[in-house]
């Protein structure tokens, strides 16, 4: 929609929209494309609206939250024809092309549930400016479920490229940075809140490795008390936890589960590939896992000792084993198991 065209058009709703379409901005308007939606909007606002009129997102969401949204929550208890009617009303309002851009971080926002392709940056920024209005995203309490998504009762933070999700300072006033996935998981563990991927934050709130400082984690505002998320996103979160554990745990803990051990880690620690370590693991039968260490961990400690020739006190420090004597006992146990199970073959 060109600026020239927007200059000649206005949002027809009184009490708030007196500026031309080009003043509202292309990202903050929608176009009425069907007669049914025009009649529904006319009935709601008491103002004649016809096909081709533009309507600002602020007024559209007044209509959406009170009419379309309320009806959609009754999907499970109404007839199929009523469900179709709700979906038709939603599809009648067509966003302009500039609002069709899908940022990756929008995939975790509750606004996408009803199939609305609008710019989360503009609408969350607008709700921040109109805090007294009932259009604020923070006022949303219920989320409708889309078939390919799951609604989780987990708090969600704001996601925007236009302001900081902690202090809501606008982009440009101070340098902003995007949180890494590890930092998002850190917030979830400490606050039980998910921050949509791509959310920006003031540098003053972050550590040198772009993690949110502890004193600011409790200050993160809540955008919604639930979140809609796809199965792929859930899988990526679990993978993120695995990667985080790999990066933060010591060598001893990294070998607790053989499935997540990489070939590179095996070579650097033991001098053998993952397949070769797995072969040794299967051949030795006499070692049994305990609460303190697994069979694999015992074998790796012994192989590391043989590879490096370091004294057992140094190995205890590297593997964060409390006592040097424990390392000695592990190596003796593995050596005896090798002599019993492996050497005779």
Short mmCIF file of C-alpha atoms in Angstrom, two decimals:
data_model
loop_
_atom_site.label_atom_id
_atom_site.label_comp_id
_atom_site.label_asym_id
_atom_site.label_seq_id
_atom_site.Cartn_x
_atom_site.Cartn_y
_atom_site.Cartn_z
CA UNK A 1 0.00 0.00 0.00
CA UNK A 2 1.71 3.19 -1.18
CA UNK A 3 2.12 6.31 0.94
CA UNK A 4 0.20 8.32 -1.68
CA UNK A 5 -2.77 6.00 -1.28
CA UNK A 6 -2.57 6.17 2.49
CA UNK A 7 -2.67 9.97 2.48
CA UNK A 8 -6.16 9.83 1.06
CA UNK A 9 -7.52 7.34 3.58
CA UNK A 10 -8.42 7.52 7.26
CA UNK A 11 -9.32 5.06 10.00
CA UNK A 12 -13.09 5.73 10.18
CA UNK A 13 -13.42 5.02 13.93
CA UNK A 14 -13.92 8.24 15.95
CA UNK A 15 -12.32 9.01 19.33
CA UNK A 16 -8.66 8.48 18.64
CA UNK A 17 -7.96 8.12 14.93
CA UNK A 18 -8.01 11.49 13.20
CA UNK A 19 -4.73 11.11 11.35
CA UNK A 20 -4.31 9.99 7.78
CA UNK A 21 -3.24 6.46 6.96
CA UNK A 22 0.33 7.53 6.15
CA UNK A 23 0.62 9.06 9.63
CA UNK A 24 -0.55 5.85 11.27
CA UNK A 25 2.07 3.91 9.35
CA UNK A 26 1.72 0.87 7.11
CA UNK A 27 2.56 -1.56 9.94
CA UNK A 28 -0.30 -0.32 12.12
CA UNK A 29 -3.24 -0.60 9.73
CA UNK A 30 -5.39 -3.33 8.22
CA UNK A 31 -7.76 -3.25 5.27
CA UNK A 32 -11.39 -4.42 5.36
CA UNK A 33 -11.73 -6.75 2.39
CA UNK A 34 -15.12 -8.46 2.81
CA UNK A 35 -18.67 -7.32 3.33
CA UNK A 36 -19.24 -9.60 6.35
CA UNK A 37 -16.35 -8.09 8.29
CA UNK A 38 -17.43 -4.57 7.34
CA UNK A 39 -20.91 -5.24 8.74
CA UNK A 40 -19.47 -6.80 11.93
CA UNK A 41 -17.20 -3.81 12.52
CA UNK A 42 -20.04 -1.39 11.79
CA UNK A 43 -22.23 -3.10 14.37
CA UNK A 44 -19.45 -3.13 17.00
CA UNK A 45 -18.33 0.50 16.68
CA UNK A 46 -21.65 2.07 15.65
CA UNK A 47 -19.87 3.74 12.74
CA UNK A 48 -20.45 2.95 9.08
CA UNK A 49 -17.53 0.92 7.72
CA UNK A 50 -17.38 -0.30 4.13
CA UNK A 51 -15.19 -2.65 2.12
CA UNK A 52 -11.89 -0.94 1.32
CA UNK A 53 -11.73 1.11 4.53
CA UNK A 54 -8.55 0.94 6.55
CA UNK A 55 -8.62 0.40 10.29
CA UNK A 56 -5.79 0.91 12.77
CA UNK A 57 -4.60 -2.08 14.78
CA UNK A 58 -5.59 -0.42 18.06
CA UNK A 59 -9.27 -0.34 17.08
CA UNK A 60 -9.10 -3.69 15.34
CA UNK A 61 -7.94 -5.36 18.54
CA UNK A 62 -10.72 -3.71 20.50
CA UNK A 63 -13.10 -5.52 18.17
CA UNK A 64 -10.97 -8.69 18.07
CA UNK A 65 -10.56 -9.10 21.85
CA UNK A 66 -14.23 -8.50 22.66
CA UNK A 67 -15.85 -10.32 19.74
CA UNK A 68 -13.70 -12.73 17.75
CA UNK A 69 -11.51 -13.78 20.67
CA UNK A 70 -14.40 -14.38 23.08
CA UNK A 71 -16.21 -16.48 20.49
CA UNK A 72 -13.08 -18.54 19.73
CA UNK A 73 -12.87 -19.71 23.36
CA UNK A 74 -16.20 -21.48 22.88
CA UNK A 75 -14.95 -23.61 19.99
CA UNK A 76 -15.03 -26.84 22.00
CA UNK A 77 -18.64 -26.34 23.11
CA UNK A 78 -20.32 -24.93 19.98
CA UNK A 79 -21.35 -26.49 16.70
CA UNK A 80 -19.03 -26.80 13.71
CA UNK A 81 -20.84 -24.13 11.71
CA UNK A 82 -20.25 -21.59 14.49
CA UNK A 83 -16.56 -22.43 14.47
CA UNK A 84 -16.38 -21.83 10.73
CA UNK A 85 -18.13 -18.49 11.14
CA UNK A 86 -15.54 -17.35 13.70
CA UNK A 87 -12.71 -18.32 11.37
CA UNK A 88 -14.32 -16.44 8.51
CA UNK A 89 -14.53 -13.26 10.56
CA UNK A 90 -10.85 -13.58 11.48
CA UNK A 91 -9.80 -14.06 7.85
CA UNK A 92 -11.81 -11.07 6.64
CA UNK A 93 -9.27 -8.55 7.89
CA UNK A 94 -6.29 -8.77 5.56
CA UNK A 95 -2.93 -7.42 6.77
CA UNK A 96 -0.86 -5.36 4.33
CA UNK A 97 2.32 -6.82 2.87
CA UNK A 98 4.68 -5.13 5.32
CA UNK A 99 3.05 -6.96 8.21
CA UNK A 100 3.51 -10.36 6.59
CA UNK A 101 7.17 -10.50 7.61
CA UNK A 102 7.53 -13.42 10.02
CA UNK A 103 10.31 -13.04 12.52
CA UNK A 104 11.60 -16.21 14.11
CA UNK A 105 10.88 -14.95 17.60
CA UNK A 106 7.20 -14.45 16.76
CA UNK A 107 6.68 -18.20 16.59
CA UNK A 108 6.51 -18.34 20.39
CA UNK A 109 4.08 -15.43 20.78
CA UNK A 110 0.47 -15.94 21.82
CA UNK A 111 -0.74 -13.52 19.15
CA UNK A 112 0.03 -16.00 16.35
CA UNK A 113 -2.49 -18.52 17.72
CA UNK A 114 -5.45 -17.07 15.87
CA UNK A 115 -3.60 -16.95 12.55
CA UNK A 116 -2.93 -13.19 12.62
CA UNK A 117 0.20 -12.20 10.71
CA UNK A 118 0.85 -8.85 12.34
CA UNK A 119 4.01 -7.22 13.59
CA UNK A 120 4.47 -8.13 17.27
CA UNK A 121 6.99 -5.30 17.56
CA UNK A 122 4.48 -2.59 16.77
CA UNK A 123 1.58 -4.00 18.75
CA UNK A 124 3.53 -4.69 21.90
CA UNK A 125 5.13 -1.27 21.62
CA UNK A 126 1.70 0.29 21.22
CA UNK A 127 0.37 -1.56 24.26
CA UNK A 128 3.33 -0.23 26.21
CA UNK A 129 2.46 3.36 25.25
CA UNK A 130 -1.23 2.88 26.07
CA UNK A 131 -0.82 1.23 29.47
CA UNK A 132 -4.20 2.48 30.63
CA UNK A 133 -5.95 0.84 27.71
CA UNK A 134 -7.47 -2.60 27.94
CA UNK A 135 -5.68 -3.44 24.70
CA UNK A 136 -2.41 -4.18 26.54
CA UNK A 137 -0.94 -7.59 25.85
CA UNK A 138 -0.45 -7.93 29.59
CA UNK A 139 -4.22 -8.11 30.00
CA UNK A 140 -4.49 -11.30 27.96
CA UNK A 141 -5.16 -14.22 30.30
CA UNK A 142 -6.40 -17.04 28.06
CA UNK A 143 -4.83 -18.49 24.97
CA UNK A 144 -6.76 -20.42 22.33
CA UNK A 145 -5.08 -23.54 21.04
CA UNK A 146 -4.18 -24.02 17.41
CA UNK A 147 -4.13 -27.64 16.20
CA UNK A 148 -0.38 -27.71 15.49
CA UNK A 149 0.56 -26.04 18.76
CA UNK A 150 0.47 -26.75 22.46
CA UNK A 151 -0.52 -24.19 25.08
CA UNK A 152 1.67 -24.36 28.17
CA UNK A 153 0.98 -22.59 31.46
CA UNK A 154 4.40 -20.95 31.44
CA UNK A 155 4.86 -17.21 31.76
CA UNK A 156 6.07 -15.40 28.63
CA UNK A 157 8.11 -12.23 28.37
CA UNK A 158 7.81 -9.56 25.69
CA UNK A 159 9.42 -9.95 22.28
CA UNK A 160 10.28 -6.89 20.28
CA UNK A 161 12.94 -5.32 18.10
CA UNK A 162 11.74 -1.85 19.06
CA UNK A 163 12.21 -1.90 22.84
CA UNK A 164 14.04 -3.70 25.65
CA UNK A 165 12.00 -6.60 27.05
CA UNK A 166 13.13 -5.70 30.59
CA UNK A 167 12.86 -1.90 30.93
CA UNK A 168 10.96 -1.27 27.65
CA UNK A 169 13.44 1.42 26.62
CA UNK A 170 13.10 2.04 22.89
CA UNK A 171 15.74 0.85 20.45
CA UNK A 172 18.15 3.60 19.50
CA UNK A 173 18.36 5.28 22.88
CA UNK A 174 20.91 2.68 24.05
CA UNK A 175 22.75 -0.25 22.43
CA UNK A 176 20.57 -3.37 22.26
CA UNK A 177 21.59 -7.02 22.03
CA UNK A 178 19.75 -10.25 21.22
CA UNK A 179 19.85 -12.95 23.91
CA UNK A 180 21.55 -16.26 23.03
CA UNK A 181 19.53 -19.44 23.53
CA UNK A 182 21.61 -20.34 26.59
CA UNK A 183 20.62 -17.06 28.26
CA UNK A 184 16.93 -17.73 27.53
CA UNK A 185 17.23 -21.14 29.21
CA UNK A 186 18.97 -19.53 32.18
CA UNK A 187 15.99 -17.19 32.67
CA UNK A 188 13.60 -20.13 32.43
CA UNK A 189 15.47 -22.06 35.11
CA UNK A 190 15.62 -19.10 37.50
CA UNK A 191 12.24 -17.46 36.82
CA UNK A 192 10.09 -20.15 35.15
CA UNK A 193 9.55 -17.75 32.25
CA UNK A 194 10.29 -18.09 28.54
CA UNK A 195 11.60 -15.14 26.55
CA UNK A 196 10.79 -15.45 22.82
CA UNK A 197 13.83 -15.97 20.66
CA UNK A 198 15.01 -12.72 19.09
CA UNK A 199 13.95 -10.44 21.95
CA UNK A 200 16.29 -7.49 22.47
CA UNK A 201 17.72 -6.15 25.68
CA UNK A 202 19.76 -3.12 26.82
CA UNK A 203 23.46 -3.88 27.19
CA UNK A 204 23.40 -2.53 30.76
CA UNK A 205 21.20 -5.49 31.79
CA UNK A 206 23.64 -8.09 30.42
CA UNK A 207 26.89 -9.70 31.50
CA UNK A 208 29.93 -9.92 29.22
CA UNK A 209 28.63 -13.19 27.72
CA UNK A 210 25.17 -11.65 27.09
CA UNK A 211 23.38 -13.36 29.99
CA UNK A 212 20.87 -11.29 31.98
CA UNK A 213 22.38 -10.15 35.27
CA UNK A 214 20.82 -11.77 38.34
CA UNK A 215 19.58 -8.45 39.74
CA UNK A 216 17.49 -7.84 36.59
CA UNK A 217 15.95 -11.31 36.18
CA UNK A 218 13.23 -10.61 38.78
CA UNK A 219 12.43 -7.31 37.03
CA UNK A 220 11.46 -8.92 33.71
CA UNK A 221 7.78 -8.03 33.06
CA UNK A 222 5.26 -10.74 32.16
CA UNK A 223 3.53 -10.42 28.79
CA UNK A 224 1.26 -13.43 29.27
CA UNK A 225 0.71 -16.26 31.77
CA UNK A 226 0.70 -18.93 29.06
CA UNK A 227 2.54 -19.59 25.85
CA UNK A 228 1.75 -21.36 22.59
CA UNK A 229 4.59 -23.48 21.28
CA UNK A 230 5.08 -26.05 18.53
CA UNK A 231 6.47 -29.52 19.10
CA UNK A 232 9.58 -28.49 17.15
CA UNK A 233 10.17 -25.60 19.56
CA UNK A 234 9.78 -27.92 22.54
CA UNK A 235 12.35 -30.24 21.01
CA UNK A 236 14.75 -27.33 20.45
CA UNK A 237 14.35 -26.31 24.10
CA UNK A 238 15.34 -29.79 25.28
CA UNK A 239 18.30 -29.78 22.90
CA UNK A 240 19.22 -26.40 24.34
CA UNK A 241 19.26 -27.90 27.83
CA UNK A 242 21.52 -30.71 26.62
CA UNK A 243 23.93 -28.24 24.96
CA UNK A 244 23.88 -26.08 28.06
CA UNK A 245 24.74 -29.05 30.23
CA UNK A 246 27.56 -29.99 27.89
CA UNK A 247 29.02 -26.49 28.06
CA UNK A 248 28.68 -25.95 31.79
CA UNK A 249 29.34 -29.41 33.30
CA UNK A 250 32.79 -30.80 34.10
CA UNK A 251 34.42 -33.67 32.23
CA UNK A 252 33.19 -36.27 34.71
CA UNK A 253 29.52 -35.23 34.34
CA UNK A 254 29.76 -35.08 30.55
CA UNK A 255 30.37 -38.84 30.44
CA UNK A 256 27.38 -39.74 32.59
CA UNK A 257 25.27 -40.54 29.51
CA UNK A 258 27.02 -42.17 26.54
CA UNK A 259 24.27 -41.06 24.12
CA UNK A 260 25.17 -37.38 24.40
CA UNK A 261 28.94 -37.85 24.32
CA UNK A 262 30.55 -36.61 21.11
CA UNK A 263 33.33 -38.35 19.18
CA UNK A 264 35.53 -35.28 19.60
CA UNK A 265 35.13 -35.30 23.38
CA UNK A 266 36.03 -39.00 23.52
CA UNK A 267 39.22 -38.49 21.50
CA UNK A 268 40.38 -35.51 23.53
CA UNK A 269 39.71 -37.20 26.87
CA UNK A 270 40.64 -40.85 26.32
CA UNK A 271 42.61 -40.99 23.06
CA UNK A 272 39.99 -43.34 21.58
CA UNK A 273 37.02 -42.67 19.30
CA UNK A 274 33.48 -43.02 20.60
CA UNK A 275 33.09 -46.41 18.85
CA UNK A 276 36.32 -47.68 20.38
CA UNK A 277 35.29 -46.56 23.88
CA UNK A 278 31.91 -48.21 23.33
CA UNK A 279 33.70 -51.47 22.39
CA UNK A 280 35.74 -51.38 25.62
CA UNK A 281 32.56 -50.52 27.53
CA UNK A 282 30.77 -53.62 26.20
CA UNK A 283 33.73 -55.96 26.79
CA UNK A 284 34.11 -55.07 30.47
CA UNK A 285 31.36 -56.77 32.47
CA UNK A 286 32.68 -56.68 36.02
CA UNK A 287 32.09 -52.96 36.66
CA UNK A 288 28.63 -51.97 37.87
CA UNK A 289 27.28 -48.42 37.91
CA UNK A 290 26.57 -46.85 41.29
CA UNK A 291 24.91 -43.68 42.57
CA UNK A 292 28.24 -41.84 42.57
CA UNK A 293 29.48 -42.80 39.11
CA UNK A 294 28.49 -44.79 36.06
CA UNK A 295 30.42 -47.61 34.46
CA UNK A 296 31.39 -45.32 31.57
CA UNK A 297 32.71 -42.63 33.93
CA UNK A 298 34.95 -45.16 35.69
CA UNK A 299 36.39 -46.38 32.37
CA UNK A 300 36.97 -42.82 31.13
CA UNK A 301 38.85 -41.81 34.30
CA UNK A 302 41.18 -44.79 33.89
CA UNK A 303 41.72 -44.16 30.16
CA UNK A 304 42.42 -40.47 30.84
CA UNK A 305 45.02 -41.45 33.42
CA UNK A 306 46.69 -43.84 30.96
CA UNK A 307 46.62 -41.22 28.17
CA UNK A 308 47.99 -38.26 30.12
CA UNK A 309 50.12 -39.84 32.86
CA UNK A 310 49.01 -37.10 35.27
CA UNK A 311 49.13 -37.72 39.00
CA UNK A 312 45.86 -38.76 40.58
CA UNK A 313 45.49 -35.55 42.59
CA UNK A 314 45.53 -33.52 39.37
CA UNK A 315 43.00 -35.89 37.77
CA UNK A 316 40.73 -35.50 40.81
CA UNK A 317 40.84 -31.71 40.34
CA UNK A 318 40.14 -31.89 36.58
CA UNK A 319 37.20 -34.27 37.01
CA UNK A 320 36.05 -32.46 40.17
CA UNK A 321 36.29 -35.65 42.20
CA UNK A 322 36.46 -34.80 45.89
CA UNK A 323 39.28 -37.14 47.01
CA UNK A 324 42.44 -38.33 45.30
CA UNK A 325 41.90 -41.77 46.83
CA UNK A 326 38.65 -42.07 44.87
CA UNK A 327 40.61 -41.77 41.62
CA UNK A 328 43.00 -44.45 42.83
CA UNK A 329 40.11 -46.79 43.69
CA UNK A 330 38.46 -46.20 40.28
CA UNK A 331 41.66 -46.97 38.37
CA UNK A 332 42.27 -50.10 40.43
CA UNK A 333 38.71 -51.29 39.85
CA UNK A 334 38.92 -50.79 36.07
CA UNK A 335 42.36 -52.41 35.88
CA UNK A 336 41.07 -55.51 37.65
CA UNK A 337 38.01 -55.63 35.38
CA UNK A 338 40.18 -55.41 32.26
CA UNK A 339 42.40 -58.25 33.48
CA UNK A 340 39.34 -60.37 34.24
CA UNK A 341 37.06 -59.64 31.27
CA UNK A 342 39.22 -58.37 28.43
CA UNK A 343 42.78 -59.79 28.61
CA UNK A 344 41.79 -63.50 28.53
CA UNK A 345 40.10 -62.97 25.16
#
